[in-house]
mmCIF file of C-alpha atoms in Angstrom:
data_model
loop_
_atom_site.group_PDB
_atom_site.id
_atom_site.type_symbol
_atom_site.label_atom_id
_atom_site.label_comp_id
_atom_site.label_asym_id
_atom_site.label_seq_id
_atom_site.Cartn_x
_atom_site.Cartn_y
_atom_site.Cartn_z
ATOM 1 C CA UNK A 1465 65.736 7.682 21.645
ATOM 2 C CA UNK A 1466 69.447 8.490 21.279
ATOM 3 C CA UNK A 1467 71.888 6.240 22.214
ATOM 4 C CA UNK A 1468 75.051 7.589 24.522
ATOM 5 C CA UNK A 1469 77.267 7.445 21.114
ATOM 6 C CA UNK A 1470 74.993 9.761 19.336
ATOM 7 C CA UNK A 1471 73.691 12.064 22.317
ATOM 8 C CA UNK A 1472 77.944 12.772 22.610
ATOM 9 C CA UNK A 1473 78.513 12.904 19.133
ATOM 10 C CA UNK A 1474 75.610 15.821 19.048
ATOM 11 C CA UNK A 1475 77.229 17.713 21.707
ATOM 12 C CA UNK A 1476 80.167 20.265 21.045
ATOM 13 C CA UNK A 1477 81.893 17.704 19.649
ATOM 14 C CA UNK A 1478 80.364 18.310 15.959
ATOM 15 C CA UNK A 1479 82.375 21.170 16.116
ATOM 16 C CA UNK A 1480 85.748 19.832 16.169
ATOM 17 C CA UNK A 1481 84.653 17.515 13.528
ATOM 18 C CA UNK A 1482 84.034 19.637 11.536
ATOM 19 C CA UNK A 1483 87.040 21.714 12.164
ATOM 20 C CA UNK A 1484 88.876 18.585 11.359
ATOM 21 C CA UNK A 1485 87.449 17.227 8.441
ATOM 22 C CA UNK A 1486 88.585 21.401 6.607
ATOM 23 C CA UNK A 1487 91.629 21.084 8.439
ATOM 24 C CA UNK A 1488 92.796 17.513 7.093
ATOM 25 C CA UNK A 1489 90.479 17.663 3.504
ATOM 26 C CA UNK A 1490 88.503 14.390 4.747
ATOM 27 C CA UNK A 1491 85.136 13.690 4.553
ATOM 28 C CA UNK A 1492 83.129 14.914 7.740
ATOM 29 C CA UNK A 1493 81.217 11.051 8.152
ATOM 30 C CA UNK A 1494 84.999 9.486 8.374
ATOM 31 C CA UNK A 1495 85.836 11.775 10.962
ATOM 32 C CA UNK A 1496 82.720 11.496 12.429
ATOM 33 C CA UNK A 1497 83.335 7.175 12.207
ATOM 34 C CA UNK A 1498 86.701 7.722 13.815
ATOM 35 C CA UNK A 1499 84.989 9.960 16.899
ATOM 36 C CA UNK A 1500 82.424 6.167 17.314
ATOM 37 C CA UNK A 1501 85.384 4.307 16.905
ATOM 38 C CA UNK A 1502 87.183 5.962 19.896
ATOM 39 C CA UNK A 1503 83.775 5.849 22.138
ATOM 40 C CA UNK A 1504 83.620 2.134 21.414
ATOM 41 C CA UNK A 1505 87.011 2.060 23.097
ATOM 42 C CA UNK A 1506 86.179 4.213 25.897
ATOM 43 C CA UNK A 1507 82.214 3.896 26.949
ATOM 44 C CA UNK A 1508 80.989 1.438 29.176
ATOM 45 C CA UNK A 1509 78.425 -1.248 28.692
ATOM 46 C CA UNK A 1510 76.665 -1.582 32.102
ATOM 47 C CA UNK A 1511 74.376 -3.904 33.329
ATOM 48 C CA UNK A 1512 73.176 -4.656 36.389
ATOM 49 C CA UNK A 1513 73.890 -8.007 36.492
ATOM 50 C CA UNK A 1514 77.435 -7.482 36.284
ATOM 51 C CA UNK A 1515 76.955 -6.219 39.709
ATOM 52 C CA UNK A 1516 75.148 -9.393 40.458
ATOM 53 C CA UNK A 1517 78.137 -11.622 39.131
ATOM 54 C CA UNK A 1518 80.602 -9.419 41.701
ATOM 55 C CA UNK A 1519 78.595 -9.958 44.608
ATOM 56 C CA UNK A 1520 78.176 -13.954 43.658
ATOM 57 C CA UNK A 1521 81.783 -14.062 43.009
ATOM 58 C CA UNK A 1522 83.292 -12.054 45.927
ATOM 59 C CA UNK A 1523 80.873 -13.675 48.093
ATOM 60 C CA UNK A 1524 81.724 -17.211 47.213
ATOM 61 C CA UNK A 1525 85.026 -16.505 47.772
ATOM 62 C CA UNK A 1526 84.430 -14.440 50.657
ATOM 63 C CA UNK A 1527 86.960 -11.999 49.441
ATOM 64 C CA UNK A 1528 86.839 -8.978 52.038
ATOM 65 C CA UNK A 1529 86.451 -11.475 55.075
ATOM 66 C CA UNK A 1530 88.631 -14.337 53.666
ATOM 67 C CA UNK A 1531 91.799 -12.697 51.995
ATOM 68 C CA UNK A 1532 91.586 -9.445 53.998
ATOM 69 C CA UNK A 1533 90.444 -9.069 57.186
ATOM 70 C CA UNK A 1534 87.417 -6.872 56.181
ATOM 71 C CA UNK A 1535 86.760 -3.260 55.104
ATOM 72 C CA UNK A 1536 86.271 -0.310 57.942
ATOM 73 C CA UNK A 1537 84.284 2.402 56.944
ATOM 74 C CA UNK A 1538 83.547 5.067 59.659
ATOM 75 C CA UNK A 1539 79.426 5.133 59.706
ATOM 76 C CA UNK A 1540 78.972 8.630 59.960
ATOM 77 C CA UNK A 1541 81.443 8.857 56.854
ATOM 78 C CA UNK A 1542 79.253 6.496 55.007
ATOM 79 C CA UNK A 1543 76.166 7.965 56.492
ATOM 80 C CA UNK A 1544 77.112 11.378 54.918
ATOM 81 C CA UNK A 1545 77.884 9.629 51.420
ATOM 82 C CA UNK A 1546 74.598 8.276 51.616
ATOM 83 C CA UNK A 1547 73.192 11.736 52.232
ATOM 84 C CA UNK A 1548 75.282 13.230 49.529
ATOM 85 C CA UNK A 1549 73.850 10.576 46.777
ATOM 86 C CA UNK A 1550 70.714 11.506 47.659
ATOM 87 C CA UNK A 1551 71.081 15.419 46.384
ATOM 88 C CA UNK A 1552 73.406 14.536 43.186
ATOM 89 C CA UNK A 1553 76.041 13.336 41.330
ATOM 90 C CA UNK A 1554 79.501 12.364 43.255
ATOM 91 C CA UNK A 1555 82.919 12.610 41.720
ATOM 92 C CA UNK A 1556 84.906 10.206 43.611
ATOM 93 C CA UNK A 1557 89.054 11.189 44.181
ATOM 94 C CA UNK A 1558 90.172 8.124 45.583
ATOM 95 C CA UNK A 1559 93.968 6.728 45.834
ATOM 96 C CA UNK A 1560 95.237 4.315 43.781
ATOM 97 C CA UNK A 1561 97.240 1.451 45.979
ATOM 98 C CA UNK A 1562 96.390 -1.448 43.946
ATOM 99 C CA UNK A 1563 93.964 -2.908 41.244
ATOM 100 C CA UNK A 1564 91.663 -3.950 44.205
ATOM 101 C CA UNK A 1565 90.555 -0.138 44.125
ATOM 102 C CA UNK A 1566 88.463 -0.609 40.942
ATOM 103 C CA UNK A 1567 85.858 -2.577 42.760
ATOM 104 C CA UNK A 1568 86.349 -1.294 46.425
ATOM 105 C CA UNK A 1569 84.102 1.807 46.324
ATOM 106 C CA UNK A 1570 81.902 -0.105 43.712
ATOM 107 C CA UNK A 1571 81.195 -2.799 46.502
ATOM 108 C CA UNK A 1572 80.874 -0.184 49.237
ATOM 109 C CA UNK A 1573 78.542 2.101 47.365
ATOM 110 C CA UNK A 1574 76.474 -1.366 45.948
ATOM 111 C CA UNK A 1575 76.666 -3.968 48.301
ATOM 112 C CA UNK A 1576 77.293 -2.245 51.388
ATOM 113 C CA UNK A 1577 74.879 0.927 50.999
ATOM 114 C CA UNK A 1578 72.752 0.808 47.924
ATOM 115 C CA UNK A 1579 73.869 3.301 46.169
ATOM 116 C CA UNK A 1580 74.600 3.460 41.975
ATOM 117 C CA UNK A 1581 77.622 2.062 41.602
ATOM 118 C CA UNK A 1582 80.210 5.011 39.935
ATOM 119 C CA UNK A 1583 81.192 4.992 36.521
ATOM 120 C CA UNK A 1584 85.092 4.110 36.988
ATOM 121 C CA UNK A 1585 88.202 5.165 35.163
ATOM 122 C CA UNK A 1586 90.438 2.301 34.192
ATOM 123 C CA UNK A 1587 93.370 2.354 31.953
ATOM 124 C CA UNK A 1588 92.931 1.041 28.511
ATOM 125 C CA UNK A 1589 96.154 -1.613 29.850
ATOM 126 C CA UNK A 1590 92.988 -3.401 31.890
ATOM 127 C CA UNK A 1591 90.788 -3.834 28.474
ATOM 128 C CA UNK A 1592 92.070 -7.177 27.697
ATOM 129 C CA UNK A 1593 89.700 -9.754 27.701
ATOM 130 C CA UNK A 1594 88.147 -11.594 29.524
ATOM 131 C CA UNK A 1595 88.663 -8.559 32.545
ATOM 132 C CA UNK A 1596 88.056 -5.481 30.287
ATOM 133 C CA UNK A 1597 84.267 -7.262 29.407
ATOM 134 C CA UNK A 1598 83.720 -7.682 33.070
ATOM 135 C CA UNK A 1599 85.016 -4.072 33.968
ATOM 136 C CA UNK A 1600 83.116 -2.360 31.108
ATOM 137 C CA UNK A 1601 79.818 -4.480 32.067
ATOM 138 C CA UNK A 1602 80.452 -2.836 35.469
ATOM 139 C CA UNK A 1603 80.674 0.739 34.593
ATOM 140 C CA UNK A 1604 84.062 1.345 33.859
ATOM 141 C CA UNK A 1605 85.791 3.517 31.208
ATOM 142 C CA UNK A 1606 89.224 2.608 29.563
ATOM 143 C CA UNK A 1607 91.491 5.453 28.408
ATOM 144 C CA UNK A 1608 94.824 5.742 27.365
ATOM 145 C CA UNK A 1609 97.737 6.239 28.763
ATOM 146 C CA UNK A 1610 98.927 9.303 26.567
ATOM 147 C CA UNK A 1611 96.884 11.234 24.246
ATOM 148 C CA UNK A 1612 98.036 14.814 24.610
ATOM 149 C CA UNK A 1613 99.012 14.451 20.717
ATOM 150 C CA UNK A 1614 95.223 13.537 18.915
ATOM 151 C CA UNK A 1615 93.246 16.101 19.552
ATOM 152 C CA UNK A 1616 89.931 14.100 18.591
ATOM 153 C CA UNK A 1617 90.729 11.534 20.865
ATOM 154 C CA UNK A 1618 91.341 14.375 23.642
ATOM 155 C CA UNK A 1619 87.848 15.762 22.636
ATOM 156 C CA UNK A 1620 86.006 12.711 21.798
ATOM 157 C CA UNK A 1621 86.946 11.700 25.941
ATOM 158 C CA UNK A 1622 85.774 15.350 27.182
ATOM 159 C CA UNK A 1623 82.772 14.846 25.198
ATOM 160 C CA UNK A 1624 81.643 11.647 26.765
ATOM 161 C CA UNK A 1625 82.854 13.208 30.108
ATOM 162 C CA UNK A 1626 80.196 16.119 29.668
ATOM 163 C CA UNK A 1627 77.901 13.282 28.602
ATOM 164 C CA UNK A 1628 78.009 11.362 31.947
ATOM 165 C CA UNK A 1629 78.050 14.400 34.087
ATOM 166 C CA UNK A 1630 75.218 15.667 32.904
ATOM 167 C CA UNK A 1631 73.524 12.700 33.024
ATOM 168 C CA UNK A 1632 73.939 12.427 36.705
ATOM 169 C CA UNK A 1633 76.502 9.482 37.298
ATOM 170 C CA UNK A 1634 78.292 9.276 39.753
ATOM 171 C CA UNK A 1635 82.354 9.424 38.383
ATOM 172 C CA UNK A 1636 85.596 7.417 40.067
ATOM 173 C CA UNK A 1637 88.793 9.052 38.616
ATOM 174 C CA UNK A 1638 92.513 8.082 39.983
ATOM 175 C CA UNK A 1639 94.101 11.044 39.758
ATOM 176 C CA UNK A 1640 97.512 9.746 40.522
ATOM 177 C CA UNK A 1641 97.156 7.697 36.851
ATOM 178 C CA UNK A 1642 98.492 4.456 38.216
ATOM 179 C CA UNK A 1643 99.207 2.652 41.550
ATOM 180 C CA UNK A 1644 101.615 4.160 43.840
ATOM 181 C CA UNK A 1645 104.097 1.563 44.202
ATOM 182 C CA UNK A 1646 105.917 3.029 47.713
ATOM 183 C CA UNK A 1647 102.251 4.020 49.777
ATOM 184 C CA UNK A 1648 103.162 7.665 49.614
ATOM 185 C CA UNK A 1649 100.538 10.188 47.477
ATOM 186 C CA UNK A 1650 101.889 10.849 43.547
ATOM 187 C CA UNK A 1651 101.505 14.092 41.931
ATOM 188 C CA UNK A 1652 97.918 14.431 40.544
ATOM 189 C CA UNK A 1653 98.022 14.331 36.912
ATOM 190 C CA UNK A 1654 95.794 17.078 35.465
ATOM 191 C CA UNK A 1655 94.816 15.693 32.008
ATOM 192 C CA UNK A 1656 91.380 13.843 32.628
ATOM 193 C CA UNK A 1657 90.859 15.856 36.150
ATOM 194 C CA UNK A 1658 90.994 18.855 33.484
ATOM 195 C CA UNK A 1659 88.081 17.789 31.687
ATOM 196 C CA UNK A 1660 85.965 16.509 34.734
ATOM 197 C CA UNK A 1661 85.748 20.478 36.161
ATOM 198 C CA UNK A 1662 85.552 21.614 32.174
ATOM 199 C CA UNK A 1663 82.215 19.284 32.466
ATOM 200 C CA UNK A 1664 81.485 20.355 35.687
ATOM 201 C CA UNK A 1665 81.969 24.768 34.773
ATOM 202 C CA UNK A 1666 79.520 24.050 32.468
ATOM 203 C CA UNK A 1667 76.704 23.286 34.469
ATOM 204 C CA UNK A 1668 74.145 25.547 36.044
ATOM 205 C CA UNK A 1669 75.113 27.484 39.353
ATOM 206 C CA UNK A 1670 74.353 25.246 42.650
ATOM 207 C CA UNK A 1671 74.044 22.059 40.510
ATOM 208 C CA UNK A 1672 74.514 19.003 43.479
ATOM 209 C CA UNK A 1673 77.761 17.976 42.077
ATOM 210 C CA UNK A 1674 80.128 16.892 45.034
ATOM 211 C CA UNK A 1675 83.496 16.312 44.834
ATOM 212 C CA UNK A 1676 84.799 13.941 47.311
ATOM 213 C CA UNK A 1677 88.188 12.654 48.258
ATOM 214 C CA UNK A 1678 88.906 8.963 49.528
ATOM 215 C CA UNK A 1679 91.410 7.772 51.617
ATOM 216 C CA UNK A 1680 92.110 4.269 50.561
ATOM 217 C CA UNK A 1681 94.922 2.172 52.940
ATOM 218 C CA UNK A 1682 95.762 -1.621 52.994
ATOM 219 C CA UNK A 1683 97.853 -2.902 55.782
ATOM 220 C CA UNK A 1684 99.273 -5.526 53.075
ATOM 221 C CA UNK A 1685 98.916 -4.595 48.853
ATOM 222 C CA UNK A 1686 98.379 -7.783 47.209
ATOM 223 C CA UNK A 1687 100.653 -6.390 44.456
ATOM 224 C CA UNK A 1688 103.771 -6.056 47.064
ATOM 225 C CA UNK A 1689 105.801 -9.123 45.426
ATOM 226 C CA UNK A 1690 105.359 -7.291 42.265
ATOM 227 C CA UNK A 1691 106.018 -3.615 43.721
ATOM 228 C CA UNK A 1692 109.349 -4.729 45.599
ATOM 229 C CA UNK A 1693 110.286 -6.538 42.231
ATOM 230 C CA UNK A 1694 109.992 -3.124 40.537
ATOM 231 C CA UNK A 1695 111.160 -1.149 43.538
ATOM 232 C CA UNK A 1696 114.304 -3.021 42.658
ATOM 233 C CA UNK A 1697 114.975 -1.989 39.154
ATOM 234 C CA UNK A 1698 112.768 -5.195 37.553
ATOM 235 C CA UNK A 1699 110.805 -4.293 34.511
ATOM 236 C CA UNK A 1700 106.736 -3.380 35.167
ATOM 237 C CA UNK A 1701 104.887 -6.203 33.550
ATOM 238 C CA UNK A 1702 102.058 -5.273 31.399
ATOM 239 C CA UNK A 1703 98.403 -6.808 32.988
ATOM 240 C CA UNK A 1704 97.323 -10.101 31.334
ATOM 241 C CA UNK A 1705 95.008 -13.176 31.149
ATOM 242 C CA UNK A 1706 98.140 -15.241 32.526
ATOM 243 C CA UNK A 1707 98.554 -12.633 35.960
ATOM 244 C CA UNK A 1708 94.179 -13.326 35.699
ATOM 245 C CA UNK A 1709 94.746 -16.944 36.432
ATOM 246 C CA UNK A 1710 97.196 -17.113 39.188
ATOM 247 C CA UNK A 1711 94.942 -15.144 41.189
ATOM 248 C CA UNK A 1712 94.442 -18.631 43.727
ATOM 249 C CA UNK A 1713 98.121 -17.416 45.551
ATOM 250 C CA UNK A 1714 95.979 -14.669 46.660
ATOM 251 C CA UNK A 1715 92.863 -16.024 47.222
ATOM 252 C CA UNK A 1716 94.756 -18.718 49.878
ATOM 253 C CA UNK A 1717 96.911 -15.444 51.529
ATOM 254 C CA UNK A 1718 95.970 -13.051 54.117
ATOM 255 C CA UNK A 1719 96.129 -9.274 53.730
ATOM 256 C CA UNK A 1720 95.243 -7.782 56.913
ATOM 257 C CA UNK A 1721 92.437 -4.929 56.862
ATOM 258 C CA UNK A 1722 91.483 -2.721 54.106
ATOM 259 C CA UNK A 1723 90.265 1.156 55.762
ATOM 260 C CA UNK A 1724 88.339 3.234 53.688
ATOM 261 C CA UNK A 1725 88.131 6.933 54.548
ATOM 262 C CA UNK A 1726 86.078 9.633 53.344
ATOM 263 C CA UNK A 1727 87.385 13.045 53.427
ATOM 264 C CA UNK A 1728 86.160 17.162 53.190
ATOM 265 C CA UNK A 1729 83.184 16.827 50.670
ATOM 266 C CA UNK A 1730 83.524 20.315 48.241
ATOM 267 C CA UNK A 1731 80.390 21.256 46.352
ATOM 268 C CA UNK A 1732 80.620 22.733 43.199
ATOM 269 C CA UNK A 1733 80.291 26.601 44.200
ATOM 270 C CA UNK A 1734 83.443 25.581 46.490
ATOM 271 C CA UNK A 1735 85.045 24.229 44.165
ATOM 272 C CA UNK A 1736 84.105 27.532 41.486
ATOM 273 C CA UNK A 1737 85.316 29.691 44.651
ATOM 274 C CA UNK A 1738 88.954 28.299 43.939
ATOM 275 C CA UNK A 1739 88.595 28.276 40.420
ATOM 276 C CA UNK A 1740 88.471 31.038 38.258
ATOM 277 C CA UNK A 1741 88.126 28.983 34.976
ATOM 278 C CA UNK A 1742 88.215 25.418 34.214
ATOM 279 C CA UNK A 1743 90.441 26.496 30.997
ATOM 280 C CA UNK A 1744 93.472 27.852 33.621
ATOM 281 C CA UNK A 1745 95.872 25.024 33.968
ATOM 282 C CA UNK A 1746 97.543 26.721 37.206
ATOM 283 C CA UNK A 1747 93.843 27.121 38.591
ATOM 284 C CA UNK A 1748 92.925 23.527 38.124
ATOM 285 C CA UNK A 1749 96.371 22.695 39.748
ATOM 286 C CA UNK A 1750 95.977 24.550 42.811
ATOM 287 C CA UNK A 1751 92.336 22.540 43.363
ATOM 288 C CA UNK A 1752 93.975 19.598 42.747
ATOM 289 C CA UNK A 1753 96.630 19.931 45.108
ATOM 290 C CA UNK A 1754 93.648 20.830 47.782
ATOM 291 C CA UNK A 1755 91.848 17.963 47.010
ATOM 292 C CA UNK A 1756 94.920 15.854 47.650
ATOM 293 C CA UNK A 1757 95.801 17.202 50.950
ATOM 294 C CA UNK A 1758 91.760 16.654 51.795
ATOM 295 C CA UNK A 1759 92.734 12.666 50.266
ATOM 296 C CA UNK A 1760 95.844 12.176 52.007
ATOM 297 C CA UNK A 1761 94.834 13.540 55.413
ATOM 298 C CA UNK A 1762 92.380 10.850 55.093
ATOM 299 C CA UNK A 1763 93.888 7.871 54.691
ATOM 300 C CA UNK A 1764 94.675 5.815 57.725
ATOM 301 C CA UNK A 1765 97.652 5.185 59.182
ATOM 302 C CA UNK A 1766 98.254 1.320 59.320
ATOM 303 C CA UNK A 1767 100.259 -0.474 61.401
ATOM 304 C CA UNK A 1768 102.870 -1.826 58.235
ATOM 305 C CA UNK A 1769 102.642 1.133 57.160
ATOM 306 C CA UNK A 1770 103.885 3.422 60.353
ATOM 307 C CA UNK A 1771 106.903 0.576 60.023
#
């Protein structure tokens, strides 16, 4: 059986290899090597006991009842997630307030409700060891930051991106790109949002893809020392084993509540209703602005925050 390298790397991305090897006079197998290269980078290496090692950790530590004050999830919200992994494949829209968002819907969807756990979006910043090994083993993706300028990287992501979708997955993209430092929404960014509903046009008509925003509010960040730093003109620190270890100041605050809100779900002939083609940029804007209004009118207003 193929491996997920090679069932991408047979996929419309032979194409652009081979546009690229005439283009730049190199050999197709070198460009081809580059294309594994850059899927090394990106793909995940999941395993279920990853998942294992999250609960054991965040358990002994009692993270969620301990640091924060727990996580409220409105049951007939969850009820209808449950309902909606059932029929297919979920893309997941959630904000991005702080790194604690990579494993909140992941310990929701595994812990709380037995569902797959999504495969996750995480900047390539976050690949350092030993959290990137952790993060990939848990279904997460690293990307870069910027790669508007190599094509084959560009189409070596959408690639894998088709991959996953069609294999079912559930997918967790932040389309903000990073963590909004102030609480309010950031402009979506449209590059990897782009390729999710390129993936996503290419499917058959009333495939059970869902797309469904998430309202994610903390009454206290555990990043706010950091934000308010940066908030007042100090340099953003890159992540880091040495940030890693002085996780025990958080583990011994308190955070309040964490409130986790699921908004409008849009199938994919809503979605294709808006959309007249995945390939027009203003098109994919104007869905992305409506899925942001669906996210932000679900988040839940929090005491510090109304302050």
């Amino acid at each position: 059986p193929y491996t997920t390298i090679e069932r991408v790397l047979v996929t419309r991305l032979v194409e652009v290899i081979q546009q690229e090897a005439r283009e730049g006079g190199k050999p197709e197998e070198k460009i081809r090597a580059r294309c594994r290269r850059m899927l090394d980078e990106i793909m995940p290496d999941y395993h279920y006991a990853f998942i294992d090692g999250w609960e054991i950790m965040l358990g002994f530590f009692n993270v969620f009842d301990k640091v924060f004050d727990g996580i409220y999830v409105e049951p007939d919200e969850m009820q209808m997630v449950k309902e909606l992994a059932l029929k297919g494949p979920i893309v997941l829209l959630p904000g991005h307030r702080s790194h604690v968002d990579y494993i909140l819907l992941s310990w929701i969807f595994g812990h709380m409700s037995d569902i797959m756990v999504p495969c996750i979006c995480a900047g390539k910043n976050l690949s350092f060891w030993p959290l990137g090994w952790w993060f990939r083993g848990s279904n997460a993706f690293f990307i870069r930051r910027a790669f508007e300028d190599d094509r084959l990287y560009r189409e070596t992501l959408a690639a894998f991106i088709r991959q996953i979708v069609r294999d079912g997955q559930h997918v967790e993209i932040f389309m903000e790109g990073t963590r909004s430092r102030s609480g309010k929404v950031l402009p979506p960014r449209l590059g990897l949002f782009t390729m999710v509903m390129e993936a996503v046009d290419d499917l058959p008509q009333g495939s059970p893809v869902t797309f469904l925003p998430v309202g994610i509010n903390y009454e206290r960040v555990i990043e706010e020392r950091s934000y308010s730093f940066e908030q007042a003109g100090g340099d953003k620190h890159g992540e880091n084993i040495r940030g890693l270890v002085q996780t025990q100041d958080v583990l011994e605050s308190r955070y309040g509540r964490i409130y986790v809100r699921f908004g409008r779900p849009y199938s994919i002939d809503d979605i294709r209703a808006d959309l007249s083609s995945a390939r027009d940029r203003e098109a994919v804007r104007r869905v992305a602005y409506k899925l942001f209004y669906e996210m932000d009118r679900a988040l839940h207003i929090t005491p510090t925050g109304l302050v």
